[in-house]
């Protein structure tokens, strides 16, 4: 989808390097992501997928290279950082809903504080988003009262409440019981078709193959493959990718 | 305390009203009591108001100090950390009576000309600093108990560090810190009696005077003890209700 018009680059990562002490987590990672594109990021555990995603909204600071988001260079400059975080939403593996707030307040907090939205407008928007993820009736509950799948759908709605241009997902279904994975994937599928830019770290190969426009394969801190889902799944170029695919296909 | 758990709002309200009624009205029934209590009813009421005043002022200031110093202890800036560590070390390692005397006798000598501190103010300052040091440890523990994912979620949504602290970290850490803070507040009701040493006429001092005039220590001190028990019970109810209020959304 979205392949006809020439899309605008929204995230440009140029030669990103990141070390944790002596450990080299990212080595000169470069990638450009275009508006509306849905990218699946796959690879073995510990290969740097989360680290890469987290450098994009500076939950981790990169050591070298340059990240440009929607024309703004990502740095410690607080103004730029706040501008970028408004545009880039994130969904975490462990949901991270604010446990002391109701579902509704989880959705209205950031729009009211960061976008200075009036409460009534923020609540109306929140209710629309909750309806979109099928949880309108749960608005007054607290996160602990919801199942994992419901919490993750709320977390997606919470990110959407800020109208981000890009959504980052870090293994959004990995902490879920198997019967709840599909309800979350369904929401993500609907989002993908709505045209928002998405970067999804995932082990759900079915989702990657069916929904993504592009697959990036990480291994030991570098991007080994950056290609279409068709070519990645039918004809991976590297031995490491082949080994990874056969492992996820045949279980662990 | 079951009723308190189920109706936290009402319990808080009832405890507040009860406390106020008790303070304003206690002179009336006491006046009807036989000598030596009856004739001194007004003195008892005044003493109780001073004790409650000291407790409320030092209690609120102590929470504020506890939050600031608790944050300071977690600061990345080492001089601040060192300052807060020293403060807690100093206060917890010396007697409260010494601290009260110090503020009363030593502070005026280093205050600028023309600034006069009343005895009551000296007692309030010393008690605030004292309870603040004990609160610091509780607040620090509370902040450390907030899962890091909560902070990451807030930062990823674009909340500033201050907003993240006020809207997410503080309320969640208070939920953890409150039982210990409540304990400190209950101790404060009793510790405020040491203000008698700098001639603040609080409840214990009233008792001492009245029994000295009447030579009847037993009825006088029983009355004083009863008033303290009513005060500590009201404060305990208040904080238990606050705890229940903050407990919402928490796993039980
Ligand atoms: N905060 C950190 N401190 C030290 N090492 C880290 C930290 N975060 C990640 N790492 C290490 O970096 C490597 C890549 O981690 P990560 O990006 O989480 O991998 P993935 O998401 O692909 O499983 C791992 O070996 C991990 O142990
Ligand atoms: Mg990861």
XYZ file of C-alpha atoms and ligand atoms in Angstrom:
532
model
C 0.000 0.000 0.000
C 1.016 3.623 -0.338
C 3.593 2.665 -2.918
C 2.259 4.769 -5.813
C 2.924 8.320 -4.612
C 6.500 9.154 -3.692
C 6.382 8.972 0.104
C 8.131 11.433 2.359
C 10.913 10.111 4.575
C 9.820 10.485 8.198
C 12.625 8.732 10.055
C 16.198 8.739 8.857
C 18.744 6.803 10.882
C 22.307 7.280 9.669
C 25.052 5.021 10.945
C 23.639 4.658 14.459
C 26.034 3.194 17.000
C 25.229 2.230 20.556
C 27.319 0.529 23.226
C 26.392 -0.731 26.666
C 29.773 -0.675 28.362
C 31.987 -2.940 26.304
C 29.031 -4.511 24.527
C 28.321 -3.215 21.039
C 24.509 -3.307 20.743
C 24.157 -1.355 17.468
C 26.849 -1.040 14.799
C 26.372 1.617 12.136
C 22.691 0.945 11.614
C 21.206 2.967 8.760
C 17.615 2.928 7.579
C 15.082 5.393 6.200
C 11.392 4.973 6.938
C 8.765 6.615 4.774
C 5.394 8.000 5.684
C 2.690 5.352 5.754
C 5.142 2.490 5.615
C 4.682 -0.535 7.892
C 7.993 -2.162 8.755
C 8.399 -5.430 10.619
C 11.671 -5.702 12.531
C 12.641 -9.286 13.222
C 15.689 -11.124 14.444
C 17.002 -13.264 17.252
C 16.724 -12.195 20.854
C 19.506 -9.806 21.898
C 20.204 -8.663 18.340
C 19.470 -4.992 19.104
C 15.886 -4.621 17.861
C 14.574 -2.989 21.025
C 17.655 -0.850 21.371
C 17.212 0.436 17.824
C 13.544 1.240 18.396
C 14.309 2.943 21.705
C 16.984 5.183 20.198
C 14.318 6.544 17.828
C 12.471 8.315 20.662
C 15.569 8.617 22.816
C 14.590 6.237 25.578
C 18.184 5.242 24.794
C 20.677 7.846 23.614
C 22.749 6.741 20.612
C 26.522 7.135 20.835
C 27.254 7.897 17.195
C 25.455 8.611 13.946
C 22.436 10.813 13.381
C 18.698 10.377 13.682
C 16.359 12.791 11.923
C 12.651 12.573 12.658
C 10.295 14.583 10.486
C 13.127 17.016 9.771
C 14.211 17.406 13.402
C 17.621 16.142 14.483
C 17.334 13.992 17.597
C 19.637 15.230 20.342
C 19.615 16.132 24.014
C 18.064 19.472 23.093
C 14.929 19.347 25.242
C 12.831 21.329 22.764
C 13.610 19.016 19.871
C 13.159 15.996 22.063
C 9.716 17.058 23.241
C 8.696 17.860 19.680
C 9.828 14.429 18.555
C 8.165 12.557 21.386
C 4.889 14.226 20.524
C 5.152 12.805 17.006
C 6.426 9.350 17.863
C 4.212 7.037 19.898
C 5.372 3.833 21.510
C 3.683 0.593 22.544
C 5.614 -1.585 24.987
C 5.777 -5.322 25.472
C 4.582 -4.951 29.072
C 1.858 -2.346 28.236
C 3.043 0.107 30.928
C -0.403 1.584 31.476
C -0.460 4.078 34.344
C -1.679 1.823 37.116
C -3.059 4.602 39.316
C -5.290 6.077 36.600
C -8.499 4.862 35.014
C -8.430 3.768 31.399
C -9.991 7.082 30.398
C -7.390 9.100 32.342
C -4.627 6.984 30.815
C -5.780 8.258 27.439
C -6.398 11.887 28.385
C -3.279 12.587 30.484
C -0.788 13.272 27.703
C -3.152 15.190 25.386
C -4.148 17.440 28.282
C -0.629 17.960 29.617
C 1.422 17.965 26.436
C -1.044 19.174 23.806
C -2.912 21.407 26.287
C -6.217 19.962 25.167
C -9.321 20.826 27.213
C -10.610 17.978 29.354
C -13.930 17.647 27.530
C -12.248 17.461 24.124
C -9.625 15.017 25.377
C -12.295 12.784 26.871
C -14.391 12.825 23.732
C -11.358 11.854 21.696
C -10.425 9.163 24.210
C -13.891 7.638 24.034
C -13.711 7.544 20.234
C -10.351 5.789 20.394
C -11.610 3.316 22.992
C -14.509 2.554 20.707
C -12.063 1.990 17.883
C -10.171 -0.634 19.905
C -13.434 -2.131 21.189
C -13.107 -1.080 24.831
C -15.561 1.776 25.211
C -17.339 0.053 28.112
C -14.112 -0.250 30.123
C -13.341 3.483 30.334
C -13.871 3.846 34.068
C -11.952 0.724 35.053
C -8.348 0.515 36.211
C -5.642 -1.313 34.226
C -5.411 -4.254 36.667
C -9.072 -5.013 36.053
C -8.405 -5.688 32.358
C -6.930 -8.722 30.620
C -3.508 -8.450 28.993
C -5.004 -8.200 25.521
C -7.361 -5.449 26.634
C -4.521 -3.577 28.335
C -2.429 -3.676 25.181
C -5.354 -2.358 23.121
C -5.691 0.484 25.645
C -1.949 1.141 25.340
C -2.339 1.444 21.567
C -5.275 3.823 22.020
C -3.228 5.837 24.523
C -0.426 6.248 21.987
C -2.940 7.210 19.282
C -4.478 9.884 21.516
C -1.396 12.025 20.830
C -1.954 11.819 17.060
C 1.566 10.538 16.441
C 2.948 10.402 12.926
C 4.876 7.247 13.768
C 4.046 4.361 16.082
C 6.790 2.143 17.466
C 5.790 -1.310 18.728
C 8.244 -3.351 20.787
C 7.004 -6.955 20.762
C 3.440 -5.900 21.520
C 2.109 -9.459 21.735
C 5.023 -11.245 23.384
C 3.713 -10.853 26.936
C 0.211 -12.036 26.036
C -1.476 -15.372 26.550
C -1.925 -17.012 23.124
C -5.688 -16.524 23.037
C -5.236 -12.748 23.357
C -2.675 -12.258 20.614
C -5.214 -12.016 17.825
C -7.326 -9.251 19.323
C -4.204 -7.064 19.491
C -3.009 -8.018 16.009
C -6.470 -7.169 14.670
C -6.200 -3.641 16.059
C -2.700 -3.286 14.612
C -3.852 -4.558 11.227
C -6.630 -1.997 11.140
C -4.084 0.705 12.052
C -1.686 -0.397 9.345
C -4.388 0.001 6.714
C -5.279 3.446 8.082
C -1.972 4.772 6.743
C -0.028 5.529 9.919
C 3.721 4.854 9.833
C 4.542 1.801 11.938
C 7.741 0.093 13.054
C 6.912 -3.234 14.655
C 9.407 -5.451 16.431
C 7.661 -8.805 16.410
C 7.970 -12.559 16.459
C 4.579 -12.888 14.728
C 5.791 -13.939 11.291
C 2.229 -14.267 9.993
C 1.620 -10.614 10.833
C 4.925 -9.539 9.282
C 4.211 -11.410 6.064
C 0.644 -10.295 5.715
C 0.636 -6.693 6.978
C 4.153 -5.284 6.621
C 5.451 -3.479 3.518
C 8.997 -4.166 4.528
C 10.976 -6.536 6.705
C 14.213 -5.681 8.459
C 16.276 -8.507 9.867
C 18.619 -7.656 12.747
C 21.527 -9.785 13.823
C 24.239 -8.890 16.330
C 23.579 -5.176 16.097
C 23.493 -4.837 12.313
C 20.752 -4.917 9.698
C 21.433 -8.077 7.686
C 18.379 -7.886 5.448
C 16.138 -5.021 4.470
C 13.627 -6.190 1.916
C 10.003 -6.995 1.120
C 8.141 -9.649 3.121
C 7.782 -11.812 -0.022
C 11.480 -11.927 -0.673
C 12.416 -12.269 3.008
C 10.165 -15.212 3.687
C 10.597 -17.057 0.411
C 14.211 -16.317 -0.305
C 16.266 -14.953 2.571
C 19.730 -13.887 1.474
C 21.757 -14.733 4.565
C 22.395 -18.001 6.310
C 21.568 -16.338 9.647
C 18.168 -15.286 8.340
C 17.492 -18.789 7.031
C 18.427 -20.285 10.386
C 16.238 -17.744 12.190
C 13.271 -18.460 9.935
C 13.513 -22.204 10.266
C 13.690 -21.792 14.019
C 10.573 -19.624 14.297
C 8.717 -21.885 11.869
C 9.507 -25.063 13.706
C 9.080 -23.706 17.200
C 11.714 -23.719 19.863
C -11.044 0.024 59.722
C -13.178 -1.918 57.262
C -15.651 0.899 56.964
C -12.736 3.230 56.240
C -11.620 1.017 53.353
C -15.051 0.918 51.790
C -15.885 4.590 52.122
C -12.555 6.423 52.076
C -14.040 9.759 51.057
C -16.613 9.726 53.849
C -14.103 8.516 56.414
C -11.753 11.367 55.564
C -14.591 13.854 55.762
C -15.880 12.416 59.033
C -12.424 12.413 60.616
C -11.855 16.031 59.623
C -15.243 17.192 60.905
C -14.817 15.118 64.055
C -11.436 16.664 64.702
C -12.732 20.210 64.211
C -15.841 19.673 66.339
C -13.716 18.113 69.025
C -11.310 21.038 69.027
C -13.956 23.744 69.068
C -16.368 21.974 71.376
C -14.238 20.142 73.881
C -14.234 23.007 76.380
C -18.005 22.646 76.896
C -18.207 19.067 78.221
C -14.893 19.462 80.012
C -16.217 22.551 81.801
C -18.968 20.413 83.295
C -16.417 17.994 84.747
C -15.559 18.263 88.434
C -12.457 20.035 89.661
C -9.573 19.994 88.773
C -10.655 19.400 85.135
C -13.706 21.652 84.910
C -12.117 24.978 85.855
C -9.203 24.361 83.479
C -11.376 23.348 80.477
C -10.343 26.342 78.389
C -6.681 25.614 79.031
C -7.118 22.017 77.888
C -8.880 23.190 74.729
C -6.162 25.753 73.977
C -3.447 23.149 74.539
C -5.158 20.695 72.196
C -5.416 23.365 69.499
C -1.696 24.121 69.801
C -0.860 20.414 69.585
C -3.053 19.944 66.502
C -1.672 23.129 64.961
C 1.900 21.958 65.433
C 1.031 18.544 64.033
C -0.724 19.899 60.941
C 1.946 22.486 60.141
C 4.941 20.241 60.793
C 3.117 17.314 59.162
C 2.516 19.192 55.881
C 5.930 20.827 55.833
C 7.460 17.466 56.720
C 5.808 15.776 53.734
C 7.071 18.528 51.441
C 10.589 18.239 52.873
C 10.373 14.448 52.626
C 9.446 14.602 48.938
C 12.168 17.129 48.093
C 14.894 15.404 50.099
C 13.729 11.972 48.923
C 14.121 13.190 45.339
C 17.445 14.782 46.229
C 18.737 11.496 47.558
C 18.017 9.950 44.145
C 19.525 12.831 42.206
C 22.305 12.241 39.701
C 23.971 15.404 41.012
C 26.226 14.193 43.827
C 26.445 17.384 45.948
C 22.661 17.353 46.252
C 22.685 13.653 47.132
C 25.354 14.297 49.713
C 23.413 17.212 51.210
C 20.230 15.155 51.575
C 22.107 12.148 52.973
C 23.779 14.379 55.558
C 20.491 15.987 56.539
C 18.859 12.626 57.206
C 21.947 11.328 58.991
C 22.130 14.393 61.215
C 18.470 14.488 62.183
C 18.052 10.775 62.739
C 21.231 10.561 64.765
C 20.417 13.301 67.293
C 17.607 13.675 69.858
C 14.529 15.648 68.886
C 14.776 17.609 72.122
C 18.252 18.781 71.138
C 16.966 19.836 67.712
C 14.134 21.841 69.278
C 16.513 23.554 71.679
C 18.940 24.233 68.847
C 16.331 25.966 66.715
C 15.084 27.940 69.698
C 18.455 29.052 71.042
C 20.863 28.931 68.114
C 18.723 29.981 65.157
C 17.909 33.496 66.501
C 21.644 34.236 66.773
C 22.172 33.612 63.065
C 18.923 35.170 61.859
C 19.117 38.660 60.275
C 18.243 41.625 62.512
C 14.570 42.275 62.961
C 13.392 38.761 62.207
C 11.689 37.408 65.306
C 10.696 33.796 65.636
C 7.966 32.940 68.112
C 8.389 29.896 70.345
C 5.624 28.217 68.379
C 7.441 28.890 65.092
C 10.677 27.451 66.495
C 8.863 24.301 67.587
C 7.155 24.027 64.189
C 10.481 24.408 62.342
C 12.265 21.823 64.470
C 9.412 19.325 64.208
C 9.141 19.857 60.435
C 12.846 19.197 59.951
C 12.643 16.160 62.205
C 9.643 14.463 60.626
C 10.926 15.515 57.189
C 14.066 13.430 57.678
C 12.055 10.350 58.593
C 9.688 11.010 55.685
C 12.651 11.255 53.296
C 13.405 7.558 53.664
C 9.761 6.578 53.105
C 9.453 8.766 50.017
C 12.714 7.472 48.581
C 11.554 3.881 49.031
C 8.226 4.797 47.424
C 9.883 6.364 44.391
C 12.169 3.372 43.952
C 9.114 1.106 44.002
C 7.606 2.746 40.890
C 8.326 0.438 37.927
C 10.639 1.995 35.374
C 8.177 1.182 32.588
C 5.794 3.786 34.022
C 8.419 6.482 33.583
C 9.293 5.307 30.073
C 5.633 5.354 29.063
C 5.242 8.901 30.344
C 8.421 10.121 28.659
C 7.489 8.391 25.414
C 4.149 10.251 25.459
C 6.030 13.552 25.583
C 5.497 14.419 29.250
C 8.316 16.554 30.629
C 10.371 15.221 33.543
C 8.417 17.467 35.918
C 5.049 16.318 34.556
C 6.214 12.718 34.717
C 7.108 13.220 38.354
C 3.932 15.043 39.366
C 1.431 12.952 37.398
C 2.953 9.488 37.492
C 5.837 8.954 39.903
C 4.571 10.964 42.878
C 1.049 9.502 43.071
C 2.353 5.977 42.600
C 5.155 6.361 45.126
C 2.756 7.884 47.666
C 0.684 4.733 47.503
C 3.740 2.839 48.719
C 4.989 5.494 51.120
C 1.716 6.415 52.777
C 1.524 3.771 55.526
C 4.980 4.789 56.737
C 4.189 8.500 56.374
C 0.995 7.972 58.379
C 3.055 6.328 61.074
C 5.321 9.357 61.209
C 2.313 11.672 61.454
C 0.891 9.709 64.377
C 4.285 9.926 66.114
C 4.321 13.644 65.432
C 1.107 14.165 67.440
C 2.972 12.759 70.435
C 6.432 14.171 69.653
C 4.999 17.683 69.537
C 4.793 17.416 73.337
C 8.541 18.089 73.474
C 7.757 21.668 72.480
C 6.956 22.184 76.166
C 10.730 22.493 76.681
C 10.752 25.831 74.878
C 7.657 27.050 76.721
C 5.103 26.351 73.995
C 1.913 25.720 75.925
C 0.754 22.595 74.163
C -1.344 19.832 75.643
C 1.270 18.134 77.842
C 2.423 21.482 79.213
C -1.204 22.323 80.089
C -1.471 19.062 81.981
C 1.731 19.750 83.840
C 0.548 23.199 84.892
C -2.942 22.149 85.899
C -1.731 19.277 88.055
C 0.868 21.538 89.629
C -1.864 23.954 90.676
C -4.329 21.312 91.848
C -1.994 18.647 93.244
C -4.159 16.045 91.493
C -1.974 14.434 88.822
C -4.104 11.344 88.199
C -7.344 12.898 86.840
C -5.359 15.532 84.970
C -3.026 13.133 83.193
C -5.862 10.692 82.453
C -7.702 13.546 80.747
C -4.592 14.533 78.786
C -4.036 10.920 77.710
C -7.660 10.660 76.584
C -7.341 13.806 74.468
C -4.132 12.474 72.846
C -5.875 9.179 72.096
C -8.771 10.969 70.430
C -6.327 13.046 68.353
C -4.151 10.119 67.247
C -7.262 8.093 66.416
C -8.611 10.917 64.264
C -5.273 11.232 62.431
C -5.016 7.470 61.944
C -8.533 7.350 60.505
C -7.675 10.212 58.211
C -4.546 8.578 56.848
C -6.150 5.131 56.584
C -8.863 6.700 54.459
C -6.293 8.473 52.319
C -4.497 5.184 51.883
C -7.685 3.475 50.741
C -8.300 6.342 48.337
C -4.858 5.948 46.787
C -5.103 2.183 46.740
C -7.512 2.115 43.821
C -6.263 0.198 40.828
C -3.731 -1.645 42.923
C -3.511 -5.424 42.958
C -4.832 -6.779 46.259
N 20.305 -0.972 29.408
C 21.135 -1.949 28.987
N 22.306 -2.163 29.635
C 23.158 -3.126 29.221
N 22.935 -3.935 28.188
C 21.787 -3.772 27.513
C 20.830 -2.788 27.888
N 19.787 -2.851 27.027
C 20.090 -3.848 26.176
N 21.280 -4.402 26.440
C 21.930 -5.484 25.709
O 21.950 -5.143 24.350
C 21.668 -6.255 23.553
C 20.528 -5.946 22.624
O 19.362 -5.832 23.391
P 17.932 -5.575 22.756
O 18.007 -4.401 21.879
O 16.977 -5.524 23.880
O 17.711 -6.897 21.888
P 16.385 -7.468 21.250
O 15.303 -6.478 21.468
O 16.724 -7.667 19.824
O 16.117 -8.772 21.929
C 21.376 -7.409 24.498
O 22.509 -8.234 24.555
C 21.137 -6.754 25.812
O 21.591 -7.569 26.853
Mg 13.577 -6.672 22.656
